[in-house]
Short mmCIF file of C-alpha atoms in Angstrom, two decimals:
data_model
loop_
_atom_site.label_atom_id
_atom_site.label_comp_id
_atom_site.label_asym_id
_atom_site.label_seq_id
_atom_site.Cartn_x
_atom_site.Cartn_y
_atom_site.Cartn_z
CA MET A 697 30.88 -4.43 -64.23
CA ARG A 698 30.22 -0.70 -64.21
CA ILE A 699 29.84 1.00 -60.82
CA ASP A 700 27.66 4.09 -60.57
CA LEU A 701 29.44 6.50 -58.19
CA ARG A 702 26.78 9.16 -58.23
CA PRO A 703 24.76 7.89 -55.24
CA LEU A 704 27.99 7.53 -53.24
CA LEU A 705 29.10 11.07 -54.03
CA LEU A 706 25.65 12.51 -53.29
CA SER A 707 25.61 10.71 -49.94
CA ALA A 708 29.08 12.05 -49.13
CA LEU A 709 27.99 15.58 -49.96
CA LEU A 710 24.97 15.33 -47.70
CA THR A 711 26.57 13.50 -44.77
CA GLY A 712 30.18 14.76 -44.85
CA CYS A 713 31.59 14.90 -41.32
CA THR A 714 34.00 17.29 -39.63
CA LEU A 715 36.90 15.65 -37.82
CA GLY A 716 38.71 16.98 -34.81
CA PRO A 717 37.55 18.53 -31.53
CA ASP A 718 34.95 21.31 -31.60
CA PHE A 719 36.10 24.48 -29.88
CA THR A 720 34.34 25.61 -26.72
CA ALA A 721 35.21 29.01 -25.34
CA PRO A 722 36.90 28.66 -21.93
CA ASP A 723 35.11 30.06 -18.89
CA PRO A 724 37.88 31.43 -16.64
CA VAL A 725 37.36 31.41 -12.91
CA ALA A 726 37.15 35.02 -11.74
CA PRO A 727 37.09 36.55 -8.26
CA VAL A 728 33.75 37.81 -7.03
CA SER A 729 34.94 41.40 -6.80
CA PHE A 730 38.03 43.45 -7.54
CA LEU A 731 37.48 45.52 -4.41
CA ASP A 732 37.73 42.93 -1.63
CA GLY A 733 40.14 44.26 0.97
CA LYS A 734 40.98 47.38 -1.09
CA GLN A 735 38.55 49.96 0.25
CA SER A 736 40.35 52.78 2.00
CA ALA A 737 39.99 56.43 2.88
CA ALA A 738 41.60 57.50 -0.42
CA LYS A 739 40.06 60.54 -2.09
CA SER A 740 39.68 58.74 -5.42
CA VAL A 741 37.95 55.42 -4.84
CA ALA A 742 37.31 52.41 -7.10
CA VAL A 743 33.66 51.47 -7.58
CA ALA A 744 32.01 48.43 -9.17
CA GLU A 745 30.49 50.32 -12.11
CA PRO A 746 30.91 49.84 -15.88
CA VAL A 747 34.37 50.77 -17.15
CA GLU A 748 34.48 53.93 -19.24
CA SER A 749 35.68 53.45 -22.79
CA ARG A 750 37.03 57.02 -23.07
CA TRP A 751 38.71 56.91 -19.67
CA TRP A 752 41.34 59.53 -20.53
CA GLU A 753 38.61 62.19 -20.47
CA ALA A 754 38.24 61.55 -16.71
CA PHE A 755 41.45 63.58 -16.17
CA GLY A 756 39.70 66.69 -17.50
CA ASP A 757 42.74 67.78 -19.53
CA PRO A 758 41.93 68.92 -23.11
CA VAL A 759 45.56 68.64 -24.19
CA LEU A 760 45.68 64.99 -23.10
CA THR A 761 42.35 64.30 -24.83
CA GLY A 762 43.63 65.88 -28.03
CA LEU A 763 46.81 63.81 -27.99
CA VAL A 764 44.90 60.56 -27.45
CA GLU A 765 42.51 61.33 -30.29
CA ARG A 766 45.50 61.68 -32.63
CA VAL A 767 46.99 58.31 -31.72
CA ALA A 768 44.89 56.22 -34.11
CA ALA A 769 45.89 58.34 -37.11
CA GLY A 770 49.62 58.57 -36.51
CA ASN A 771 50.85 55.68 -34.38
CA LEU A 772 53.11 53.38 -36.39
CA ASP A 773 52.47 50.33 -34.20
CA LEU A 774 48.79 50.62 -35.10
CA ARG A 775 49.70 50.68 -38.80
CA VAL A 776 51.60 47.45 -38.30
CA ALA A 777 48.57 45.97 -36.51
CA GLU A 778 46.27 47.10 -39.33
CA ALA A 779 48.56 45.44 -41.87
CA ARG A 780 48.44 42.20 -39.88
CA ILE A 781 44.65 42.33 -39.84
CA ALA A 782 44.66 42.78 -43.61
CA GLU A 783 47.01 39.80 -43.91
CA SER A 784 44.64 37.66 -41.84
CA ARG A 785 41.68 38.68 -43.99
CA ALA A 786 43.62 37.64 -47.08
CA GLN A 787 44.51 34.31 -45.45
CA LEU A 788 40.82 33.74 -44.72
CA ARG A 789 39.94 34.32 -48.36
CA ILE A 790 42.65 31.89 -49.42
CA ALA A 791 41.42 29.23 -46.98
CA GLY A 792 37.80 29.71 -48.05
CA ALA A 793 38.59 29.45 -51.76
CA ASP A 794 38.94 25.65 -51.53
CA LYS A 795 35.21 25.36 -50.85
CA TYR A 796 34.48 26.24 -54.47
CA PRO A 797 35.38 24.63 -57.80
CA GLN A 798 38.64 25.77 -59.29
CA ILE A 799 38.11 26.72 -62.93
CA ASN A 800 40.91 27.58 -65.35
CA GLY A 801 40.87 28.61 -68.97
CA ASN A 802 43.61 27.79 -71.44
CA ALA A 803 44.52 28.52 -75.01
CA SER A 804 47.58 27.65 -77.06
CA TYR A 805 49.07 27.55 -80.48
CA THR A 806 52.05 25.34 -81.41
CA ARG A 807 53.93 24.56 -84.57
CA GLU A 808 54.91 20.86 -84.45
CA GLN A 809 57.10 18.46 -86.42
CA VAL A 810 56.95 14.70 -85.81
CA SER A 811 60.36 13.03 -85.71
CA SER A 812 60.56 10.01 -88.01
CA LYS A 813 63.41 8.64 -85.89
CA GLY A 814 61.72 9.17 -82.53
CA VAL A 815 59.26 7.08 -80.52
CA VAL A 816 56.67 7.23 -83.29
CA SER A 817 59.00 5.24 -85.55
CA LEU A 818 58.19 2.18 -83.44
CA PHE A 819 54.71 2.21 -84.95
CA SER A 820 55.66 3.16 -88.51
CA GLY A 821 54.80 -0.18 -90.14
CA GLY A 822 57.33 -3.08 -90.56
CA GLY A 823 61.08 -3.07 -90.64
CA ALA A 824 63.81 -4.13 -88.31
CA ALA A 825 62.68 -1.67 -85.64
CA GLN A 826 59.27 -3.32 -85.41
CA ALA A 827 60.66 -6.80 -85.51
CA SER A 828 63.08 -6.09 -82.70
CA ASN A 829 60.32 -4.62 -80.55
CA GLY A 830 57.69 -7.28 -81.19
CA LEU A 831 55.55 -5.01 -83.36
CA ALA A 832 55.98 -6.75 -86.72
CA GLY A 833 52.72 -7.49 -88.48
CA ARG A 834 50.60 -5.04 -86.49
CA GLN A 835 48.36 -2.77 -88.50
CA SER A 836 47.53 -0.24 -85.78
CA GLY A 837 50.82 1.68 -85.76
CA ILE A 838 51.04 5.44 -86.15
CA PRO A 839 52.75 6.17 -89.44
CA ALA A 840 55.67 8.54 -89.49
CA SER A 841 55.15 9.06 -93.18
CA VAL A 842 52.35 9.09 -95.70
CA GLY A 843 52.95 7.86 -99.26
CA GLY A 844 56.61 7.38 -98.50
CA LYS A 845 56.94 11.00 -97.43
CA ALA A 846 57.56 12.28 -93.90
CA ILE A 847 54.67 14.03 -92.21
CA PRO A 848 55.26 17.74 -92.65
CA ALA A 849 55.24 20.26 -89.80
CA PHE A 850 51.75 21.30 -88.83
CA ASP A 851 49.87 23.86 -86.74
CA LEU A 852 47.89 22.90 -83.64
CA TRP A 853 45.28 25.31 -82.30
CA GLN A 854 43.38 24.65 -79.11
CA TYR A 855 41.51 26.30 -76.26
CA GLY A 856 39.28 25.10 -73.44
CA PHE A 857 38.44 25.03 -69.76
CA ASP A 858 39.20 22.67 -66.92
CA ALA A 859 37.68 22.51 -63.44
CA SER A 860 38.28 20.59 -60.24
CA TRP A 861 36.47 20.47 -56.92
CA GLU A 862 37.58 18.68 -53.79
CA ILE A 863 34.61 17.28 -51.88
CA ASP A 864 35.16 18.16 -48.23
CA LEU A 865 34.18 14.75 -46.86
CA TRP A 866 36.12 15.01 -43.61
CA GLY A 867 35.96 18.73 -42.96
CA ARG A 868 39.57 19.58 -43.80
CA ILE A 869 38.56 22.69 -45.70
CA ARG A 870 35.97 23.67 -43.11
CA ARG A 871 38.50 23.32 -40.32
CA SER A 872 41.07 25.32 -42.28
CA GLU A 873 38.56 28.11 -42.82
CA GLU A 874 37.58 27.95 -39.15
CA SER A 875 41.23 28.30 -38.17
CA ALA A 876 41.69 31.25 -40.55
CA THR A 877 38.58 32.95 -39.13
CA ALA A 878 39.90 32.52 -35.58
CA SER A 879 43.29 33.87 -36.68
CA LEU A 880 41.52 36.94 -38.06
CA ASP A 881 39.78 37.38 -34.70
CA ALA A 882 43.18 37.12 -33.01
CA SER A 883 44.65 39.77 -35.32
CA GLU A 884 41.75 42.13 -34.67
CA ALA A 885 42.13 41.63 -30.91
CA GLY A 886 45.85 42.28 -31.33
CA GLY A 887 44.97 45.53 -33.08
CA HIS A 888 42.75 46.52 -30.16
CA ASP A 889 45.56 45.63 -27.76
CA ALA A 890 48.00 47.79 -29.73
CA LEU A 891 45.52 50.69 -29.64
CA LEU A 892 44.98 50.36 -25.90
CA SER A 893 48.74 50.16 -25.30
CA ALA A 894 49.40 53.22 -27.47
CA ILE A 895 46.70 55.27 -25.71
CA ALA A 896 47.98 54.24 -22.29
CA GLU A 897 51.58 55.02 -23.25
CA VAL A 898 50.67 58.48 -24.55
CA ALA A 899 48.71 59.24 -21.38
CA ASN A 900 51.50 57.85 -19.18
CA ASP A 901 54.19 59.92 -20.92
CA TYR A 902 51.97 63.00 -20.73
CA LEU A 903 51.51 62.71 -16.97
CA GLN A 904 55.22 62.05 -16.52
CA LEU A 905 55.88 65.17 -18.60
CA ARG A 906 53.62 67.30 -16.40
CA GLY A 907 55.27 65.78 -13.32
CA THR A 908 58.72 66.65 -14.68
CA GLN A 909 57.59 70.19 -15.44
CA GLU A 910 56.25 70.47 -11.90
CA ARG A 911 59.61 69.32 -10.50
CA LEU A 912 61.31 71.81 -12.80
CA ARG A 913 59.09 74.62 -11.51
CA ILE A 914 59.78 73.60 -7.90
CA THR A 915 63.53 73.46 -8.55
CA ARG A 916 63.54 76.91 -10.13
CA GLU A 917 61.57 78.35 -7.21
CA ASN A 918 64.00 76.75 -4.76
CA LEU A 919 66.89 78.14 -6.80
CA THR A 920 65.44 81.62 -6.35
CA SER A 921 65.12 80.94 -2.63
CA ALA A 922 68.69 79.65 -2.48
CA GLN A 923 69.96 82.75 -4.29
CA ASP A 924 68.07 84.92 -1.82
CA SER A 925 69.84 83.03 0.96
CA VAL A 926 73.19 83.77 -0.68
CA LYS A 927 72.34 87.48 -0.74
CA LEU A 928 71.25 87.37 2.88
CA THR A 929 74.42 85.56 3.93
CA LYS A 930 76.60 88.08 2.05
CA GLU A 931 74.87 90.98 3.78
CA ARG A 932 75.33 89.35 7.17
CA ALA A 933 78.97 88.54 6.35
CA ARG A 934 79.65 92.22 5.55
CA GLY A 935 78.25 93.16 8.95
CA GLY A 936 80.29 90.52 10.71
CA LEU A 937 77.18 88.54 11.61
CA SER A 938 78.00 85.54 9.42
CA THR A 939 81.10 83.56 8.54
CA GLU A 940 82.69 82.76 5.20
CA LEU A 941 81.71 79.15 5.84
CA ASP A 942 78.04 80.15 5.94
CA LEU A 943 78.46 82.00 2.64
CA ALA A 944 80.20 79.03 1.03
CA ASP A 945 77.43 76.69 2.24
CA ALA A 946 74.76 79.00 0.79
CA GLN A 947 76.56 79.22 -2.54
CA THR A 948 76.98 75.43 -2.63
CA GLN A 949 73.25 74.91 -2.05
CA ALA A 950 72.40 77.38 -4.83
CA GLU A 951 74.75 75.72 -7.30
CA ASP A 952 73.51 72.23 -6.42
CA THR A 953 69.94 73.36 -7.03
CA ALA A 954 70.89 74.99 -10.34
CA ALA A 955 72.73 71.83 -11.43
CA ALA A 956 69.50 69.82 -11.22
CA ILE A 957 67.73 72.04 -13.78
CA PRO A 958 69.53 70.86 -17.00
CA GLN A 959 68.81 67.23 -16.19
CA LEU A 960 65.11 68.00 -15.68
CA GLU A 961 65.03 70.01 -18.92
CA GLN A 962 66.59 67.08 -20.76
CA GLN A 963 63.97 64.73 -19.29
CA GLU A 964 61.24 67.16 -20.36
CA GLN A 965 62.44 67.14 -23.98
CA ARG A 966 62.82 63.35 -23.95
CA LEU A 967 59.19 62.91 -22.88
CA ILE A 968 57.97 65.41 -25.50
CA ASN A 969 59.83 63.44 -28.17
CA ALA A 970 58.47 60.16 -26.81
CA ILE A 971 54.92 61.46 -27.17
CA GLY A 972 55.77 62.69 -30.66
CA LEU A 973 57.02 59.26 -31.67
CA LEU A 974 53.80 57.65 -30.45
CA LEU A 975 51.88 60.09 -32.65
CA GLY A 976 54.17 59.55 -35.65
CA GLU A 977 55.67 63.04 -35.38
CA ALA A 978 59.28 64.11 -35.92
CA PRO A 979 61.44 65.06 -32.90
CA GLY A 980 60.59 68.55 -31.68
CA ALA A 981 57.29 68.73 -33.56
CA LEU A 982 55.25 68.92 -30.34
CA ARG A 983 57.62 71.21 -28.47
CA ALA A 984 55.55 74.37 -28.92
CA GLU A 985 52.40 72.49 -27.92
CA LEU A 986 53.73 70.73 -24.81
CA GLU A 987 56.47 72.99 -23.43
CA PRO A 988 54.07 75.49 -21.77
CA ASP A 989 53.92 74.53 -18.12
CA LYS A 990 50.57 73.03 -17.03
CA PRO A 991 49.60 71.41 -13.73
CA ILE A 992 49.47 67.64 -13.28
CA PRO A 993 45.92 66.53 -14.22
CA PRO A 994 43.92 65.50 -11.14
CA VAL A 995 42.39 62.04 -10.88
CA PRO A 996 38.59 61.66 -10.75
CA PRO A 997 36.90 61.06 -7.37
CA ARG A 998 35.35 57.78 -8.57
CA VAL A 999 37.03 55.13 -10.73
CA PRO A 1000 34.69 52.51 -12.27
CA VAL A 1001 36.37 49.10 -12.39
CA GLY A 1002 33.50 46.88 -13.59
CA LEU A 1003 33.04 43.24 -12.63
CA PRO A 1004 35.73 40.52 -12.76
CA SER A 1005 33.41 38.32 -14.86
CA GLU A 1006 33.54 40.95 -17.65
CA LEU A 1007 37.32 41.20 -17.78
CA ALA A 1008 37.86 38.24 -20.14
CA ARG A 1009 35.46 39.77 -22.64
CA ARG A 1010 36.89 43.27 -22.32
CA ARG A 1011 40.66 42.70 -22.33
CA PRO A 1012 41.96 42.40 -25.89
CA ASP A 1013 44.93 40.22 -24.96
CA ILE A 1014 42.57 37.62 -23.42
CA ARG A 1015 40.38 37.71 -26.53
CA GLN A 1016 43.48 37.29 -28.67
CA ALA A 1017 44.68 34.30 -26.64
CA GLU A 1018 41.21 32.73 -26.86
CA ALA A 1019 41.13 33.18 -30.64
CA GLN A 1020 44.61 31.65 -30.95
CA LEU A 1021 43.40 28.67 -28.92
CA HIS A 1022 40.41 28.37 -31.25
CA ALA A 1023 42.66 28.40 -34.32
CA ALA A 1024 44.97 25.77 -32.84
CA THR A 1025 41.98 23.54 -32.02
CA ALA A 1026 40.64 23.79 -35.57
CA ASP A 1027 44.08 22.92 -36.98
CA ILE A 1028 43.85 19.52 -35.24
CA GLY A 1029 40.75 18.66 -37.27
CA ALA A 1030 42.47 19.65 -40.51
CA ALA A 1031 45.45 17.44 -39.61
CA GLU A 1032 43.17 14.47 -38.80
CA ALA A 1033 41.35 14.85 -42.13
CA ASP A 1034 44.64 14.33 -43.99
CA PHE A 1035 44.62 10.67 -42.84
CA TYR A 1036 41.49 9.93 -44.88
CA PRO A 1037 40.92 9.56 -48.64
CA SER A 1038 40.13 12.67 -50.63
CA VAL A 1039 37.68 12.74 -53.53
CA THR A 1040 38.02 15.27 -56.30
CA LEU A 1041 35.59 15.91 -59.13
CA SER A 1042 37.35 17.11 -62.25
CA GLY A 1043 36.32 17.91 -65.76
CA SER A 1044 37.65 19.57 -68.87
CA THR A 1045 36.42 20.64 -72.27
CA SER A 1046 38.53 21.78 -75.17
CA ILE A 1047 38.48 22.69 -78.84
CA GLN A 1048 41.40 21.39 -80.90
CA ALA A 1049 42.06 21.85 -84.63
CA LEU A 1050 44.91 21.89 -87.09
CA GLN A 1051 43.55 24.99 -88.76
CA PHE A 1052 42.40 28.18 -87.10
CA LYS A 1053 39.20 28.28 -89.12
CA ASP A 1054 38.10 24.94 -87.65
CA LEU A 1055 38.13 26.20 -84.05
CA GLY A 1056 34.47 27.04 -84.38
CA ASN A 1057 33.56 23.63 -85.70
CA TRP A 1058 31.51 21.48 -83.30
CA ASP A 1059 33.44 18.37 -84.39
CA SER A 1060 36.63 19.91 -82.92
CA ARG A 1061 35.33 19.55 -79.40
CA GLY A 1062 36.64 17.22 -76.74
CA PHE A 1063 35.81 16.72 -73.07
CA GLY A 1064 36.50 14.61 -70.00
CA ILE A 1065 34.78 14.38 -66.61
CA GLY A 1066 34.94 12.09 -63.62
CA PRO A 1067 35.85 11.66 -59.99
CA GLY A 1068 39.34 11.05 -58.62
CA LEU A 1069 40.28 9.27 -55.40
CA SER A 1070 43.50 9.86 -53.47
CA ILE A 1071 44.35 7.57 -50.55
CA PRO A 1072 47.36 8.25 -48.29
CA ILE A 1073 49.20 4.94 -48.01
CA PHE A 1074 52.72 5.77 -46.93
CA GLN A 1075 53.89 9.26 -45.97
CA GLY A 1076 56.99 8.44 -43.95
CA GLY A 1077 55.38 9.59 -40.69
CA ARG A 1078 54.57 13.06 -41.99
CA LEU A 1079 50.86 12.84 -41.18
CA HIS A 1080 51.43 11.51 -37.67
CA GLY A 1081 54.09 14.16 -37.07
CA THR A 1082 51.80 16.93 -38.29
CA LEU A 1083 48.97 15.76 -36.03
CA ALA A 1084 51.30 15.55 -33.03
CA LEU A 1085 52.54 19.06 -33.83
CA ARG A 1086 49.01 20.47 -34.01
CA GLU A 1087 48.04 18.82 -30.72
CA ALA A 1088 51.14 20.21 -29.02
CA GLN A 1089 50.39 23.67 -30.42
CA GLN A 1090 46.86 23.43 -29.07
CA GLN A 1091 48.17 22.53 -25.61
CA GLU A 1092 50.60 25.45 -25.81
CA ALA A 1093 47.77 27.83 -26.77
CA ALA A 1094 45.62 26.53 -23.88
CA ALA A 1095 48.43 27.12 -21.38
CA SER A 1096 49.09 30.55 -22.88
CA TYR A 1097 45.40 31.43 -22.50
CA GLN A 1098 45.39 30.43 -18.83
CA ARG A 1099 48.56 32.42 -18.20
CA THR A 1100 47.08 35.48 -19.94
CA VAL A 1101 43.91 35.31 -17.82
CA LEU A 1102 45.83 34.95 -14.56
CA SER A 1103 48.16 37.79 -15.55
CA ALA A 1104 45.15 39.98 -16.32
CA PHE A 1105 43.61 39.49 -12.89
CA ARG A 1106 47.00 40.04 -11.27
CA ASP A 1107 47.47 43.28 -13.26
CA VAL A 1108 44.14 44.61 -12.00
CA ASP A 1109 44.87 43.64 -8.41
CA ASP A 1110 48.36 45.14 -8.49
CA ALA A 1111 47.11 48.34 -10.14
CA LEU A 1112 44.32 48.79 -7.57
CA THR A 1113 46.75 48.24 -4.72
CA ALA A 1114 49.30 50.66 -6.16
CA TYR A 1115 46.65 53.31 -6.83
CA ASP A 1116 45.31 53.18 -3.29
CA ALA A 1117 48.76 53.05 -1.67
CA GLU A 1118 50.14 56.00 -3.64
CA GLN A 1119 47.18 58.16 -2.67
CA ARG A 1120 47.84 57.43 1.00
CA ARG A 1121 51.52 58.19 0.49
CA ARG A 1122 50.68 61.51 -1.17
CA ASP A 1123 48.50 62.52 1.78
CA ARG A 1124 51.50 62.01 4.06
CA LEU A 1125 53.75 63.97 1.70
CA VAL A 1126 51.33 66.92 1.70
CA ALA A 1127 51.66 67.11 5.47
CA SER A 1128 55.41 66.62 5.22
CA VAL A 1129 55.81 69.48 2.73
CA ALA A 1130 53.79 71.81 4.93
CA ALA A 1131 56.00 70.91 7.93
CA ALA A 1132 59.20 71.37 5.90
CA ARG A 1133 58.10 74.82 4.75
CA ARG A 1134 57.29 75.89 8.31
CA SER A 1135 60.69 74.61 9.42
CA PHE A 1136 62.44 76.58 6.68
CA ASP A 1137 60.55 79.78 7.45
CA LEU A 1138 61.34 79.46 11.16
CA ALA A 1139 65.00 78.67 10.53
CA THR A 1140 65.34 81.67 8.18
CA THR A 1141 63.67 84.00 10.68
CA ARG A 1142 65.88 82.78 13.54
CA TYR A 1143 68.97 83.15 11.30
CA ARG A 1144 68.03 86.75 10.45
CA GLN A 1145 67.65 87.41 14.16
CA GLY A 1146 70.97 85.79 14.96
CA LEU A 1147 69.34 83.08 17.03
CA ALA A 1148 70.42 80.15 14.80
CA ASP A 1149 73.38 79.28 12.60
CA TYR A 1150 73.12 78.86 8.85
CA LEU A 1151 73.31 75.05 9.06
CA GLN A 1152 69.72 74.95 10.26
CA VAL A 1153 68.62 77.08 7.31
CA LEU A 1154 70.56 74.92 4.90
CA THR A 1155 69.10 71.70 6.28
CA ALA A 1156 65.56 73.07 6.18
CA GLN A 1157 66.04 74.36 2.63
CA ARG A 1158 67.24 70.99 1.38
CA SER A 1159 64.32 69.31 3.13
CA VAL A 1160 61.81 71.61 1.40
CA LEU A 1161 63.24 70.86 -2.03
CA SER A 1162 63.30 67.12 -1.39
CA GLU A 1163 59.78 66.95 0.05
CA GLU A 1164 58.24 69.13 -2.66
CA GLN A 1165 59.83 67.06 -5.43
CA GLN A 1166 58.62 63.86 -3.79
CA LEU A 1167 55.14 65.33 -3.63
CA ALA A 1168 55.26 66.22 -7.34
CA ASP A 1169 56.47 62.71 -8.16
CA SER A 1170 53.72 61.17 -6.06
CA THR A 1171 51.02 63.30 -7.69
CA ALA A 1172 52.16 62.21 -11.15
CA THR A 1173 52.52 58.61 -10.00
CA ILE A 1174 48.90 58.52 -8.84
CA GLY A 1175 47.90 59.48 -12.37
CA THR A 1176 50.17 56.91 -14.02
CA ASN A 1177 48.92 54.24 -11.61
CA LEU A 1178 45.36 55.10 -12.64
CA ILE A 1179 46.38 54.75 -16.29
CA ALA A 1180 47.88 51.34 -15.49
CA LEU A 1181 44.58 50.40 -13.84
CA TYR A 1182 42.53 51.48 -16.86
CA LYS A 1183 44.85 49.52 -19.13
CA ALA A 1184 44.61 46.45 -16.89
CA LEU A 1185 40.81 46.72 -17.04
CA GLY A 1186 40.90 46.70 -20.85
CA GLY A 1187 39.22 50.08 -21.25
CA GLY A 1188 39.58 52.20 -24.37
CA TRP A 1189 38.02 50.18 -27.16
CA LYS A 1190 34.67 48.70 -28.12
CA VAL A 1191 33.25 45.20 -28.29
CA ASP A 1192 30.23 44.40 -30.49
CA GLY A 1193 29.47 48.09 -30.85
CA LYS A 1194 29.29 48.63 -27.08
CA ALA A 1195 31.70 50.47 -24.87
CA GLY A 1196 34.26 48.12 -23.35
#
């Protein structure tokens, strides 16, 4: 009885199902506001307004803006991320290729000689060989000779095409393509994350550089002051108004201040080289551009932080984790489809002739077409192991997504707290510096008048240097804390053509 498979195949094509769970984007629980309990009297305040994509321009520093705009062209981490995106695109093309028929062409020429003593001799008509193999008396054997002569060597020319197409009955190919698409999304989000990290690192190193230069300026000014104190102490010592101990103390303070300068200069060059590396430049390439002393860029009076509900869409690491979860979910469906039979349509056509001139003859044609069925019967546990692996990977991706979301909200909260606290600390340091300077001026005046010993001057001088350097550090730290906040908010790239 002949079975017509065409209706079955047509029905399979029309009603093919997709196995495995369908992915649903998670909806993370977000706080109502980032600002609860964080409003203070700080000069630069956070506000619930849309996050600026070009946040580095808020510092109002053209040098910083120029450096950031050069990151995308020179940063080597971004080149690595771009290569990974290209790899994911290629993987998507590979996964999607199985949706279409696979067609191959072939052509060959061979020179052949049939062995009269080989397998064909079993069918060569009579003899002991046939008798011993139960072939005696059969007339359908293939002769190894014609007219008592061995078949001579002959030419065999042939060319043709063959095609095969797996019918995606259970959605294995669709799930594989879905997984590859999600992996591409993850790679693109990873590229955005690398860009945001590179921008933030350049900005952070730049503010640290300006902070170091400010400390260097303060130290040099204090060195001048300390050297003036040495001169004053020498003059008083000549007049018998000061002791050798006072002179030694003044010289010690001057040398200690001078000793701090090489370390700050080394830190300055290290930060310049760090920025150069982020821009793909050789060591020292940015020295002429960044060595001129410039003030620490001020922070803006208002810092937009957006809404917590937008953070999952804006932060690239959350988008990457979501895409990885999507890919892992789709892989489960592909693993489940491997448990079911696969149907493949295959066909071939060829032209075969013993002489080259007959390759164009219609009688030289041959063809074959038909469906093939493959049923997994025993795989030694491979299919079950693969499915268990994919399910475990999906659970891992889900936990990783939740951890990424929680870390994101924690980063924003920590950055807001640090930004507010450092501003309040800086306000105290401003007052402390002013008090230290007044104390130094008074101690110096009293020492000139002979109303105080040099120890008071020395103590006040050390206090001025310490307080001024702390103030410089705090001013730079406010800026770096703001950068950390912008990074935590996911600013600095675009989503769906809109500023993120």
